[in-house]
Short mmCIF file of C-alpha atoms and ligand atoms in Angstrom, two decimals:
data_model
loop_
_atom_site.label_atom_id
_atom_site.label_comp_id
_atom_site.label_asym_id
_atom_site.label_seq_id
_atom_site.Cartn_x
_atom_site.Cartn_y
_atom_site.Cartn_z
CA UNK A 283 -181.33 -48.39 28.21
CA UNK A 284 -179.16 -49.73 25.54
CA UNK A 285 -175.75 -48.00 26.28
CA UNK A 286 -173.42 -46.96 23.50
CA UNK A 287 -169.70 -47.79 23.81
CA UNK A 288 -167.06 -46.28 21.77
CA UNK A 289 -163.85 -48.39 21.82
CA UNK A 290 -160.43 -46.23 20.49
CA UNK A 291 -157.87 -48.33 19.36
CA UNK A 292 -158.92 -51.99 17.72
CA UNK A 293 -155.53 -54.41 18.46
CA UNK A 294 -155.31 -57.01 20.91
CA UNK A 295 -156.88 -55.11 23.57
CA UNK A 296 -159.46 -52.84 21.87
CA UNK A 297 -161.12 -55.45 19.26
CA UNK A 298 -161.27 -57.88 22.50
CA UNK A 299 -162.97 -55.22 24.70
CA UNK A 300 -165.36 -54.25 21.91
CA UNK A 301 -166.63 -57.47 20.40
CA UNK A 302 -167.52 -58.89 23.89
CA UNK A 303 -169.14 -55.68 24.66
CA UNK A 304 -171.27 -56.66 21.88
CA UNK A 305 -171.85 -60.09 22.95
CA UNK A 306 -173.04 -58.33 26.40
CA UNK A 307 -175.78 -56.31 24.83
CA UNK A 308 -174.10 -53.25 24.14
CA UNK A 309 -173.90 -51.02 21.38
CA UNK A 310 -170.54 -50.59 20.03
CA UNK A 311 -168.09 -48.56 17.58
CA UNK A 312 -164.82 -49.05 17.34
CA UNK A 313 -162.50 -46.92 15.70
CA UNK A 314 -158.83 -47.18 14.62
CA UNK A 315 -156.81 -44.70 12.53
CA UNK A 316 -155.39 -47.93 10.53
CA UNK A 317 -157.29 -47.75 7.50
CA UNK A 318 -156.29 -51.18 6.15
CA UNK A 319 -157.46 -52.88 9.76
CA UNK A 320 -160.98 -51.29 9.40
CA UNK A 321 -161.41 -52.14 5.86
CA UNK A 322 -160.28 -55.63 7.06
CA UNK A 323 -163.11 -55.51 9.54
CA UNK A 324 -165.98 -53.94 7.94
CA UNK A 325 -165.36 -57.06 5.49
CA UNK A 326 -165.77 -59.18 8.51
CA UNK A 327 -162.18 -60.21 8.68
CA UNK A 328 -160.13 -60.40 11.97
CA UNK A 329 -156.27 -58.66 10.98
CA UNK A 330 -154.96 -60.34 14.05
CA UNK A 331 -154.77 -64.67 15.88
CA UNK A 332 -157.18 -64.86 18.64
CA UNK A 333 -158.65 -68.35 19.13
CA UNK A 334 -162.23 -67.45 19.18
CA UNK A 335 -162.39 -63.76 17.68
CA UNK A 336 -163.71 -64.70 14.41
CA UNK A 337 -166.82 -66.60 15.60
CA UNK A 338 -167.51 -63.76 18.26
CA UNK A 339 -167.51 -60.92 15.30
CA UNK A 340 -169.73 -63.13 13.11
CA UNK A 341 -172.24 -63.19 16.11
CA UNK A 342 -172.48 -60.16 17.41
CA UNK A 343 -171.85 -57.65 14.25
CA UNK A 344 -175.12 -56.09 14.49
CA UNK A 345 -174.04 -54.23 17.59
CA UNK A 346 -170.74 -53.38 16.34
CA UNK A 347 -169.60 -50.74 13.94
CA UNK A 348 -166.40 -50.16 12.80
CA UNK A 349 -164.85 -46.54 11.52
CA UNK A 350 -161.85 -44.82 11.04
CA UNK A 351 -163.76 -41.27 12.18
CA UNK A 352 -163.09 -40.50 16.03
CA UNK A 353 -165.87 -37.72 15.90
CA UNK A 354 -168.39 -39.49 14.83
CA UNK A 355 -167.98 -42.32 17.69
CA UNK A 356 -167.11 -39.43 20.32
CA UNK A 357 -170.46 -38.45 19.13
CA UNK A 358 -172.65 -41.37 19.64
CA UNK A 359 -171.34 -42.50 22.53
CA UNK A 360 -171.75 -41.70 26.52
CA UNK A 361 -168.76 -44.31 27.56
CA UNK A 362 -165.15 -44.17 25.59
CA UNK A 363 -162.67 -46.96 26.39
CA UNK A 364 -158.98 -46.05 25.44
CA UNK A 365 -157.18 -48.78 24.47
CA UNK A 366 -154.30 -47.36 22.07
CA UNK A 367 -150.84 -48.75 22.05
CA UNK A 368 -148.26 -47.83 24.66
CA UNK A 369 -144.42 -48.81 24.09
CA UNK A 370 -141.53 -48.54 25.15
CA UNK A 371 -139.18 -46.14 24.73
CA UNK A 372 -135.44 -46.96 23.65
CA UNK A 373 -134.71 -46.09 27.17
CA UNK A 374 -137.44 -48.15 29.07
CA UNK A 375 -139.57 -45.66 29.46
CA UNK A 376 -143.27 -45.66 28.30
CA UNK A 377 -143.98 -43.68 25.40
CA UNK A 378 -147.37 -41.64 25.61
CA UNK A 379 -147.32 -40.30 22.16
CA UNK A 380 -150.86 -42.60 21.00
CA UNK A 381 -152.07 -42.25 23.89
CA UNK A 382 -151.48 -38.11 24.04
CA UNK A 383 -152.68 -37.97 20.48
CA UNK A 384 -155.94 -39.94 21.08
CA UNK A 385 -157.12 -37.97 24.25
CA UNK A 386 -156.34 -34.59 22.10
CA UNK A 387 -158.32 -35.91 19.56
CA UNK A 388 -161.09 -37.04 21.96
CA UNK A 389 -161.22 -33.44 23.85
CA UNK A 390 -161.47 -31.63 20.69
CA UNK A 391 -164.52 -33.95 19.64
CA UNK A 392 -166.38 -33.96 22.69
CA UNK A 393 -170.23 -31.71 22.60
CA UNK A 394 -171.75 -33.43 25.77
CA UNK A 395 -170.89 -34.99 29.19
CA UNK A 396 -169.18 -38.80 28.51
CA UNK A 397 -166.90 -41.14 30.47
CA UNK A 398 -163.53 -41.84 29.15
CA UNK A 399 -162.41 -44.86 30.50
CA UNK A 400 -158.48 -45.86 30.25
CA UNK A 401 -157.69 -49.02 29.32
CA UNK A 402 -153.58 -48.73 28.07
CA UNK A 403 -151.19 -49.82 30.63
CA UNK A 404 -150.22 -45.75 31.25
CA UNK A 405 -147.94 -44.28 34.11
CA UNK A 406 -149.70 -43.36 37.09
CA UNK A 407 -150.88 -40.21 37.25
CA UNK A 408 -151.70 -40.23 33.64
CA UNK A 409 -155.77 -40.01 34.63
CA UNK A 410 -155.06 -36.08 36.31
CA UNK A 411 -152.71 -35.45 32.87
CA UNK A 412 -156.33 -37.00 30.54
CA UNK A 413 -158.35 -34.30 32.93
CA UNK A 414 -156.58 -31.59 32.44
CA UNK A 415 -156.09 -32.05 28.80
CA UNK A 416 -159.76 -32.31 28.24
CA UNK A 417 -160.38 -29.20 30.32
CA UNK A 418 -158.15 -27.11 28.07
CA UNK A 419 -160.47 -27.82 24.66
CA UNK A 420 -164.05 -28.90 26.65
CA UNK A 421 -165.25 -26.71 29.43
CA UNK A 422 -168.86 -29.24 30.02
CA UNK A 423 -168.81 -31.97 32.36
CA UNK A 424 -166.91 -35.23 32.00
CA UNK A 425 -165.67 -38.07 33.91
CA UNK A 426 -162.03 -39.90 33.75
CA UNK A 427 -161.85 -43.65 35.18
CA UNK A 428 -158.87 -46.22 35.39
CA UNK A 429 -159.83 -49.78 34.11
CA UNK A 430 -156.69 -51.14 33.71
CA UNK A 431 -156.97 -54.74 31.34
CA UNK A 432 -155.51 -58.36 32.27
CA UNK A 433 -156.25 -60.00 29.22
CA UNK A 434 -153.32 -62.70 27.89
CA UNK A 435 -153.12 -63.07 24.24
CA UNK A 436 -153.64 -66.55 22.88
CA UNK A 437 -157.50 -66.53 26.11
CA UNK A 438 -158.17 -63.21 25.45
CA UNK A 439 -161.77 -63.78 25.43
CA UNK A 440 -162.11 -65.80 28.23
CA UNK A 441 -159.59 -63.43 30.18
CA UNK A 442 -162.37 -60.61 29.24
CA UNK A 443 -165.67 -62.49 30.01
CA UNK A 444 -164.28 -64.52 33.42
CA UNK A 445 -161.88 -62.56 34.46
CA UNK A 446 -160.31 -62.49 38.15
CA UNK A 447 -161.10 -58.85 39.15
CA UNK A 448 -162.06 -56.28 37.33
CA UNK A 449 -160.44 -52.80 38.33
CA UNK A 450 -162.16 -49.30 38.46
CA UNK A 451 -160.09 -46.32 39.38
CA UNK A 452 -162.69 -43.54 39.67
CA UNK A 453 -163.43 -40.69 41.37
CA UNK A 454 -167.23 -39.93 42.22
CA UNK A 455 -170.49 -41.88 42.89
CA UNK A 456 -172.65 -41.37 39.52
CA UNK A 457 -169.26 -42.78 37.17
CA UNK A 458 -168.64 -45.81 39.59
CA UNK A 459 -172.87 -46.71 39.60
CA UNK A 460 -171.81 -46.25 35.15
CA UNK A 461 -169.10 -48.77 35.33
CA UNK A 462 -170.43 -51.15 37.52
CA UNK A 463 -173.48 -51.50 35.75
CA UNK A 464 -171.42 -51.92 32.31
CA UNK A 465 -169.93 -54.95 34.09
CA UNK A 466 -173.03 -56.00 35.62
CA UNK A 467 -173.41 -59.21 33.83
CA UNK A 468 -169.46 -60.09 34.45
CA UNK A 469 -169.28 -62.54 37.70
CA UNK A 470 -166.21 -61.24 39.06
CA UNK A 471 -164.84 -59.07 42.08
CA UNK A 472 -164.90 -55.62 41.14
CA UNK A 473 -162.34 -53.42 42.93
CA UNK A 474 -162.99 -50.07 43.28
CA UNK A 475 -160.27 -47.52 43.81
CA UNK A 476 -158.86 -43.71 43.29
CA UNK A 477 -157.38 -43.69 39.90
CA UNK A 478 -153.84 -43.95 40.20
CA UNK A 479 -153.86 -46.91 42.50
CA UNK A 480 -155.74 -48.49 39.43
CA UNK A 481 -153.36 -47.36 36.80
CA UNK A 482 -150.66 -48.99 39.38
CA UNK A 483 -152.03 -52.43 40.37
CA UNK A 484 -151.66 -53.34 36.19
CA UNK A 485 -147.97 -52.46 36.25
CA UNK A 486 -147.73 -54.45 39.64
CA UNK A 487 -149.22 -57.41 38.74
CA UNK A 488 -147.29 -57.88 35.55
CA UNK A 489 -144.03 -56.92 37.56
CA UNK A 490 -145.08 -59.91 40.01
CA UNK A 491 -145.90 -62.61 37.31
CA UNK A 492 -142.69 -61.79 35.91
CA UNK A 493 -140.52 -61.67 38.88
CA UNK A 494 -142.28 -65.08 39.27
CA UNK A 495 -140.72 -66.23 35.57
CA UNK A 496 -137.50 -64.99 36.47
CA UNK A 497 -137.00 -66.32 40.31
CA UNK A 498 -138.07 -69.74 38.82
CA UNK A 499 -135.80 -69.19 35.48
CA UNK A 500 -132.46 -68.84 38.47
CA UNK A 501 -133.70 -72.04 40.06
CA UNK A 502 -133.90 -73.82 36.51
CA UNK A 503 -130.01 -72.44 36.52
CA UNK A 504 -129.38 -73.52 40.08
CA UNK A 505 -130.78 -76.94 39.29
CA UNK A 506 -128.27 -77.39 36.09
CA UNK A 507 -125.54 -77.35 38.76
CA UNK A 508 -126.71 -79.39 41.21
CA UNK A 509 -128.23 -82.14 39.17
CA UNK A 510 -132.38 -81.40 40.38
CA UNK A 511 -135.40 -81.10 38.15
CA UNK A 512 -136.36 -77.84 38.17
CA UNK A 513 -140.29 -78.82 37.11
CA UNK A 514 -140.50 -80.87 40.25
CA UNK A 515 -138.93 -78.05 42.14
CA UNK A 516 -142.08 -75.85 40.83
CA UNK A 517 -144.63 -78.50 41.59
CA UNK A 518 -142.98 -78.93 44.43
CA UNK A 519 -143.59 -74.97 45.88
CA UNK A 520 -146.28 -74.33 43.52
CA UNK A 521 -148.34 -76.89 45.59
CA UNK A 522 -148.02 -74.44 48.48
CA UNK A 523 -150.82 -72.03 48.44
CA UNK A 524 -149.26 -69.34 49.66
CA UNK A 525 -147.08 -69.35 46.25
CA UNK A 526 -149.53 -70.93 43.73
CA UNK A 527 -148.58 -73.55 40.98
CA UNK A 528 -148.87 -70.35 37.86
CA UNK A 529 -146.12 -68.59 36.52
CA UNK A 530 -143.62 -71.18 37.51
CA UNK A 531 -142.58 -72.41 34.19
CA UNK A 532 -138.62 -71.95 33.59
CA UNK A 533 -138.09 -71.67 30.22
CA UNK A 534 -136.01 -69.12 27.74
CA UNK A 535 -138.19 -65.95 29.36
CA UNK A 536 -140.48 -63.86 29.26
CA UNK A 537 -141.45 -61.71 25.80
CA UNK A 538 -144.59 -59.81 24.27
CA UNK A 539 -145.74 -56.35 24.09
CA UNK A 540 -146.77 -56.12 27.60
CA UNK A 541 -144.28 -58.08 30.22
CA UNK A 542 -140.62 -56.05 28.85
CA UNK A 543 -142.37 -52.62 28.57
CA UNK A 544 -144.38 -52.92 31.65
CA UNK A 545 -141.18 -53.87 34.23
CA UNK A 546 -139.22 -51.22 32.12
CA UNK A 547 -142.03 -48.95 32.84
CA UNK A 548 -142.29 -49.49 36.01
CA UNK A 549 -138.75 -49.28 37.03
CA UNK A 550 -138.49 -45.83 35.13
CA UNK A 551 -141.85 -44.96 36.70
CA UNK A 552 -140.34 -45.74 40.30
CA UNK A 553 -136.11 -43.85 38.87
CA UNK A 554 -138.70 -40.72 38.19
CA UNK A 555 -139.92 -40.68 41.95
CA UNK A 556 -136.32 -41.16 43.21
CA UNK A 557 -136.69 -44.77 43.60
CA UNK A 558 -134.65 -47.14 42.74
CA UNK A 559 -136.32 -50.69 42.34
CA UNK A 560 -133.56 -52.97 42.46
CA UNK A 561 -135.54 -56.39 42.47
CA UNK A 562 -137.57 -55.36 39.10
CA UNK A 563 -133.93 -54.01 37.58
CA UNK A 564 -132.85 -57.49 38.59
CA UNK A 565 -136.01 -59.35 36.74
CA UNK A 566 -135.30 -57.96 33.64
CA UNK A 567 -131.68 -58.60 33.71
CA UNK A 568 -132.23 -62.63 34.65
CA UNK A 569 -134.43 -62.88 31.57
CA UNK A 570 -132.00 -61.55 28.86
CA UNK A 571 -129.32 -63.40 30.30
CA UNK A 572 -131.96 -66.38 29.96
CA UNK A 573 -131.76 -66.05 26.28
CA UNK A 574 -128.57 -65.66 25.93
CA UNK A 575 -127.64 -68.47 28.03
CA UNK A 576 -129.78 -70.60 25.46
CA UNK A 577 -127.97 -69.22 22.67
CA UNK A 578 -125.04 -69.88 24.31
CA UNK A 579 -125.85 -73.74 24.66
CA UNK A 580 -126.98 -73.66 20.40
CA UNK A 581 -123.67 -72.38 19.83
CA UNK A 582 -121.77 -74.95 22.21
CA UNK A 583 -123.56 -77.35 20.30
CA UNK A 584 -123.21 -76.32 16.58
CA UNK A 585 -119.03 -75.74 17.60
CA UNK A 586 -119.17 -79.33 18.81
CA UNK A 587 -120.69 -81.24 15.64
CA UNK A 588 -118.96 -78.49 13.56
CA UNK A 589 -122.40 -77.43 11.54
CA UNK A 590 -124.30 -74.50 11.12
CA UNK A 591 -127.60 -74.92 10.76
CA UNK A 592 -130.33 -74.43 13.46
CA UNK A 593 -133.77 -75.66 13.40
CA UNK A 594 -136.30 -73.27 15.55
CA UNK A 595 -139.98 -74.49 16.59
CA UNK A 596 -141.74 -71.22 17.29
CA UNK A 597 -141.85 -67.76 16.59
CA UNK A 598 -144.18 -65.85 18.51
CA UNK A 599 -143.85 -65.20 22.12
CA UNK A 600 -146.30 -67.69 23.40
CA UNK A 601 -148.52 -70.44 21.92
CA UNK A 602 -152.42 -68.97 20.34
CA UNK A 603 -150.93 -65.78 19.43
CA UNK A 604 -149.53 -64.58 16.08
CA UNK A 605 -147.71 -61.19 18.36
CA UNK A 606 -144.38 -61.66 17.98
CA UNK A 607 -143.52 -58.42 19.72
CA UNK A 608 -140.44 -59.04 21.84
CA UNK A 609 -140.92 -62.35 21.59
CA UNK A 610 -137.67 -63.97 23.17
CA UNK A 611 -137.52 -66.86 19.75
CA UNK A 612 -137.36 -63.17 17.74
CA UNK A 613 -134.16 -61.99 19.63
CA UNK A 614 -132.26 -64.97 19.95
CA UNK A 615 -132.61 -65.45 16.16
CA UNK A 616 -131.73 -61.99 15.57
CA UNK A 617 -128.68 -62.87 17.25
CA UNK A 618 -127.89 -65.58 15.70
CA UNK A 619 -128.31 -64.20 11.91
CA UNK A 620 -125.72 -61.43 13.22
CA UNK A 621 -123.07 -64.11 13.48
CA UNK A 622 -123.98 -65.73 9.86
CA UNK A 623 -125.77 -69.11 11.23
CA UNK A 624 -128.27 -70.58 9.15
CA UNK A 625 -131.68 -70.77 10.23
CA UNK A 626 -135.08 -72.81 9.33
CA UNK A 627 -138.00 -71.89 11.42
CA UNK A 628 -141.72 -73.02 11.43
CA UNK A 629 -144.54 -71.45 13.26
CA UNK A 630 -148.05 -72.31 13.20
CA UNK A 631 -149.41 -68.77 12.84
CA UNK A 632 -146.90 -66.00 13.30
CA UNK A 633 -144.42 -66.77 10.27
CA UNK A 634 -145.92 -63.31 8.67
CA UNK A 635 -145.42 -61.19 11.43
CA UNK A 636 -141.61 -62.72 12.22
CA UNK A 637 -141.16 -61.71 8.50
CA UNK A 638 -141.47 -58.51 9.37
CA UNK A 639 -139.25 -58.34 12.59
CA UNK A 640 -136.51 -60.28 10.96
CA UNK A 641 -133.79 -59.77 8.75
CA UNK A 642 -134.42 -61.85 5.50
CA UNK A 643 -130.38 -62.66 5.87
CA UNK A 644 -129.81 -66.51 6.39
CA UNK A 645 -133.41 -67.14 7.49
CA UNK A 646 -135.72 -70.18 5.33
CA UNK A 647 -139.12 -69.56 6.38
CA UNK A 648 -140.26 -73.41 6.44
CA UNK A 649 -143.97 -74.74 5.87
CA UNK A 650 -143.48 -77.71 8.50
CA UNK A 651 -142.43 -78.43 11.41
CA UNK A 652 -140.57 -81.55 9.70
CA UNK A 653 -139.40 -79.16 6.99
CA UNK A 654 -137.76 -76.38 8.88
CA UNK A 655 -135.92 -79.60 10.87
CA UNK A 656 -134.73 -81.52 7.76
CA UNK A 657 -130.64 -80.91 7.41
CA UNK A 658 -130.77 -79.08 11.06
CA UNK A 659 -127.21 -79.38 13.21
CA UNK A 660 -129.89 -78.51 16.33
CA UNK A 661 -133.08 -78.18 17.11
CA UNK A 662 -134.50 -75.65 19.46
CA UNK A 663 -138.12 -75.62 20.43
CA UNK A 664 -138.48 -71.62 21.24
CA UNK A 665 -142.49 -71.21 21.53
CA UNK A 666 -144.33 -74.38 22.97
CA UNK A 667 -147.46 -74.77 20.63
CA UNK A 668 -149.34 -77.93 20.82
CA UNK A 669 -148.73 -79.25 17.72
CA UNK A 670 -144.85 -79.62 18.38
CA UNK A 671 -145.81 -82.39 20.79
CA UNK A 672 -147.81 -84.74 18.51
CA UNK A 673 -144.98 -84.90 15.73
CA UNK A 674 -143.59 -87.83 15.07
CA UNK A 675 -140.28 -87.41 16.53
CA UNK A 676 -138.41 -90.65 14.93
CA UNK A 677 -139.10 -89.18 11.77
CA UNK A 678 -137.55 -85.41 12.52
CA UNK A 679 -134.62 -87.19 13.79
CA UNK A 680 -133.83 -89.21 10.22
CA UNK A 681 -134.49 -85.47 8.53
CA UNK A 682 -131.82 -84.03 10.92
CA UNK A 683 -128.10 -83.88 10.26
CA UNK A 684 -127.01 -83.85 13.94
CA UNK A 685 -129.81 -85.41 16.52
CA UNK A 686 -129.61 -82.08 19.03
CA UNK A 687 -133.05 -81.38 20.51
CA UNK A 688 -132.45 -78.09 22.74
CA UNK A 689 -136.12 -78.05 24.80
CA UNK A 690 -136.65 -74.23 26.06
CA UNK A 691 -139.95 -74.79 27.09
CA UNK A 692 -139.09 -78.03 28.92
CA UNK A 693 -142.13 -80.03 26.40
CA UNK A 694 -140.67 -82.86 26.12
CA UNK A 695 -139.73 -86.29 27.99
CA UNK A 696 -136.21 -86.22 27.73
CA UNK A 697 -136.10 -89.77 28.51
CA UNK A 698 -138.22 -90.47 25.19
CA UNK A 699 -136.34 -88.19 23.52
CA UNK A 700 -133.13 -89.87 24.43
CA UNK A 701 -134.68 -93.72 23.69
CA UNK A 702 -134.88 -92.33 20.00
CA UNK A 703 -131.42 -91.71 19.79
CA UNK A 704 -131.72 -87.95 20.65
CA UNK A 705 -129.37 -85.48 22.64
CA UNK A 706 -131.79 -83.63 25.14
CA UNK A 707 -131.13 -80.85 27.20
CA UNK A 708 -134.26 -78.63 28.71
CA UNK A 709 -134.11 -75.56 31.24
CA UNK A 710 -132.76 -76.91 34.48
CA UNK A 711 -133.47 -80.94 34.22
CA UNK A 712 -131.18 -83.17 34.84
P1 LIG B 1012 -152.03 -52.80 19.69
O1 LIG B 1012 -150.76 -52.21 19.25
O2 LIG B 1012 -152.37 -54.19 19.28
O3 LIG B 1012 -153.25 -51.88 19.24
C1 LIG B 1012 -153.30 -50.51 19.43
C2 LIG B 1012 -154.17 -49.91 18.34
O4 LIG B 1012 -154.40 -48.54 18.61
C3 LIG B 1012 -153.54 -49.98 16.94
O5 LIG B 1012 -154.38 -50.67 16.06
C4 LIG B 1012 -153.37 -48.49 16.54
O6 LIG B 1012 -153.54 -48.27 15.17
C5 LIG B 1012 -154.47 -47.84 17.37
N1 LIG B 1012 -154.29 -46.41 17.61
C6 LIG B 1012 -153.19 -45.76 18.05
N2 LIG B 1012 -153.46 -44.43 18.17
C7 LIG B 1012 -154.75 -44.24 17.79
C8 LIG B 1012 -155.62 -43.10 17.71
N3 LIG B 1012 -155.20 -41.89 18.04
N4 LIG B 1012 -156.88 -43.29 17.29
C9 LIG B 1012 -157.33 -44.52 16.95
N5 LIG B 1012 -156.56 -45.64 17.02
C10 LIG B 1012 -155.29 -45.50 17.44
O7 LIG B 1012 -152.02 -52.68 21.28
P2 LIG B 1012 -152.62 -53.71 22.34
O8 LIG B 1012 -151.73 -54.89 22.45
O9 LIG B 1012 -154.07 -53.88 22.10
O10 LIG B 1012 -152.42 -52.86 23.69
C11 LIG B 1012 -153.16 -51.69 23.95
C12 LIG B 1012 -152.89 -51.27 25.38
O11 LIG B 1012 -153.36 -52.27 26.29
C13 LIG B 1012 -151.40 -51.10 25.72
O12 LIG B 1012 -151.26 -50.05 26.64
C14 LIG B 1012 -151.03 -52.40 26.36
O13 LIG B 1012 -149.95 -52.28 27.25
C15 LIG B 1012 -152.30 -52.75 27.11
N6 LIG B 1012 -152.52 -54.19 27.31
C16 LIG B 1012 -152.21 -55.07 26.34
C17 LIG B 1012 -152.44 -56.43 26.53
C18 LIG B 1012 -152.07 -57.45 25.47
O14 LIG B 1012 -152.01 -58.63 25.79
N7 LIG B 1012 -151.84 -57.06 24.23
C19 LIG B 1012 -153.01 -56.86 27.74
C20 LIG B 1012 -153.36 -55.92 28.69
C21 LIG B 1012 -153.11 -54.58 28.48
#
């Protein structure tokens, strides 16, 4: 039987989940209240960067249907994955209102028995809040699962198709045999568990990968002092396998739409059972003082050659991804504009997005690497795509006014670097 697979939501997450749900055989619709987005779609275009998408859409479009009308996908469709937005609040806390809207809007549309599977990153117990929503406009049978996503932006595919573990929260026999046959053809460990240990373990892991980026980002700081190399210190532990070489990058933090909101979330999530989670609190406040600390050194530097104009490589929060939600380049530019600097940035792929996070106040949104580093006082390389690495440095340092090379992603050899006639300085080398 050919199932049918109704995807709510279409971003990152939601386009992922339903285009390789097409490339496994299934028949999908995905719908998205953004009417632009599925106009975009239907005409076979892709409104967000993710290597691989395109190519996947092209192939597989016979399976997959795109529509901006919830009832009619409710309709044909036994299994619906929820994969709607879930922010933050201005106060850390996660805010439900998609999510609310979209199970409303699913209970009030449902005629027969389906599955609605959760895919948002939600606050545990949110599966008994879906149930007893649906109960109050559906009185038939239905089933609620946990199925929490790992994906990264920039291998989202890959992340999807190979991933680690795959994680089903659910509560009787007939909707686990459902969702592990939907996965059938995925070669991974599947986990099964009660729901709200699911819609926990996603909060935990991102809370451990970034307690990882932070505990590394105070040895990059500790290493500054002493005079040690904070990338050897990582290979150095990383070869352990009891800590794992991943995640041990120092660098100018953590950013996106998942890592902030989740350890926010999960902090608040552990304040609203009386708990206070000190070492998560802590995470979050080592990586904003990570940023500012590399303000800090743009600003010793521009006081010291007396100029005012800073080149930044990089906008979005990682490389292979146009998101530049909370992306850490974002907010240290923000900062920077406040106090009337002048800024040239280049970015591969996310110069659009930036444009619309960033005040257009002493900003010149440059075509080029080379470009956005001609005149510069200082150079900061903020988001380490691979095309920074094969430029012709000689040539950016002629273009710049001061030589300043500020690495926050630690790219570069600084001994190179410095044989060129630069002034290096990374995250915790020497
Ligand atoms: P996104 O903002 O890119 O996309 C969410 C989409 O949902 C938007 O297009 C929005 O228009 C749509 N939407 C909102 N309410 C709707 C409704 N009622 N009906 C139909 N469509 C609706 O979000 P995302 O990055 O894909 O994240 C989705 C969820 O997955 C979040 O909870 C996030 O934390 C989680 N997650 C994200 C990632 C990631 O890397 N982006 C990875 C794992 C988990």
């Amino acid at each position: 039987m050919q199932r049918k697979i109704a995807i709510i939501g279409t971003g990152y997450v939601g386009l992922t989940a339903g285009i390789c749900f097409a490339k496994m055989g299934y028949k999908v619709i995905c719908v998205d209240k953004d009417k632009n987005m599925i106009q975009k779609l239907n005409e076979g275009i892709i409104p967000i960067y993710e290597p691989g998408l395109n190519e996947f859409l092209k192939k597989y479009r016979k399976n997959i249907e795109f529509t901006t009308d919830l009832k009619e996908a409710i309709n044909k469709s036994e299994i619906i994955f929820v994969c709607v937005g879930t922010p933050s609040k201005k106060d850390g806390s996660i805010d439900m209102k998609y999510f609310r809207k979209a199970i409303e809007e699913i209970a009030k549309n449902m005629d027969n028995y389906r599955v609605i599977v959760n895919k948002s990153t939600v606050p545990v117990g949110t599966g008994d809040w879906t149930k007893e929503e649906i109960k109050k406009y559906y009185k038939g049978k239905f089933s609620v699962v946990s199925n929490p996503e790992f994906l990264s932006e920039g291998s989202a595919l890959k992340d999807f198709l190979e991933p680690d573990r795959i994680v089903i929260g659910v509560e009787d026999k007939k909707t686990k045999e459902i969702m592990l046959d939907i996965y059938s053809s995925i070669n991974a460990p599947k986990l099964i568990t009660d729901v709200r240990s699911a819609e926990l373990i996603k909060y935990v892991a991102n809370a451990f990968l970034a307690t990882k980026i932070s505990f590394i980002n105070e040895i990059a700081n500790i290493c500054e002092r002493v005079g040690g190399d904070v990338k050897k210190v990582a290979e150095g532990i990383g070869l352990d396998k009891r800590i794992g070489k991943y995640f041990l990058r120092a660098g100018i933090g953590y950013g996106g739409s998942c890592f902030p909101k989740d350890i926010d979330g999960l902090a608040k999530i552990a304040d609203h059972h009386r708990y206070n989670f000190k070492l998560l609190k802590a995470v979050s406040i080592v990586n904003e003082y990570q940023q500012i600390k590399f303000m800090k050194k743009i600003k010793k530097i521009l006081k010291k050659v007396k100029g005012n104009t800073v080149c930044f490589w990089g906008l979005s929060f990682k490389p292979d991804t146009d998101d530049v939600r909370k992306s850490p380049a974002i907010e240290i530019i923000k900062k920077l504009q406040k106090e009337n600097y002048k800024i040239q940035v280049y970015d591969p792929i996310a110069i659009e997005n930036a444009k619309r996070e960033l005040p257009f106040k002493n900003i010149k949104f440059c075509k080029s690497a080379l470009k956005a580093a001609k005149g510069a006082d200082v150079l900061a390389l903020v988001t380490e795509w691979p095309e920074f690495l094969k430029i012709n440095m000689k040539k950016v340092k002629n273009l710049m006014h001061h030589p300043y090379f500020l690495d926050g992603r630690n790219q570069f050899n600084p001994q190179k670097l410095k044989k060129l006639g630069f002034y290096y300085e990374g995250i915790g080398r020497r």
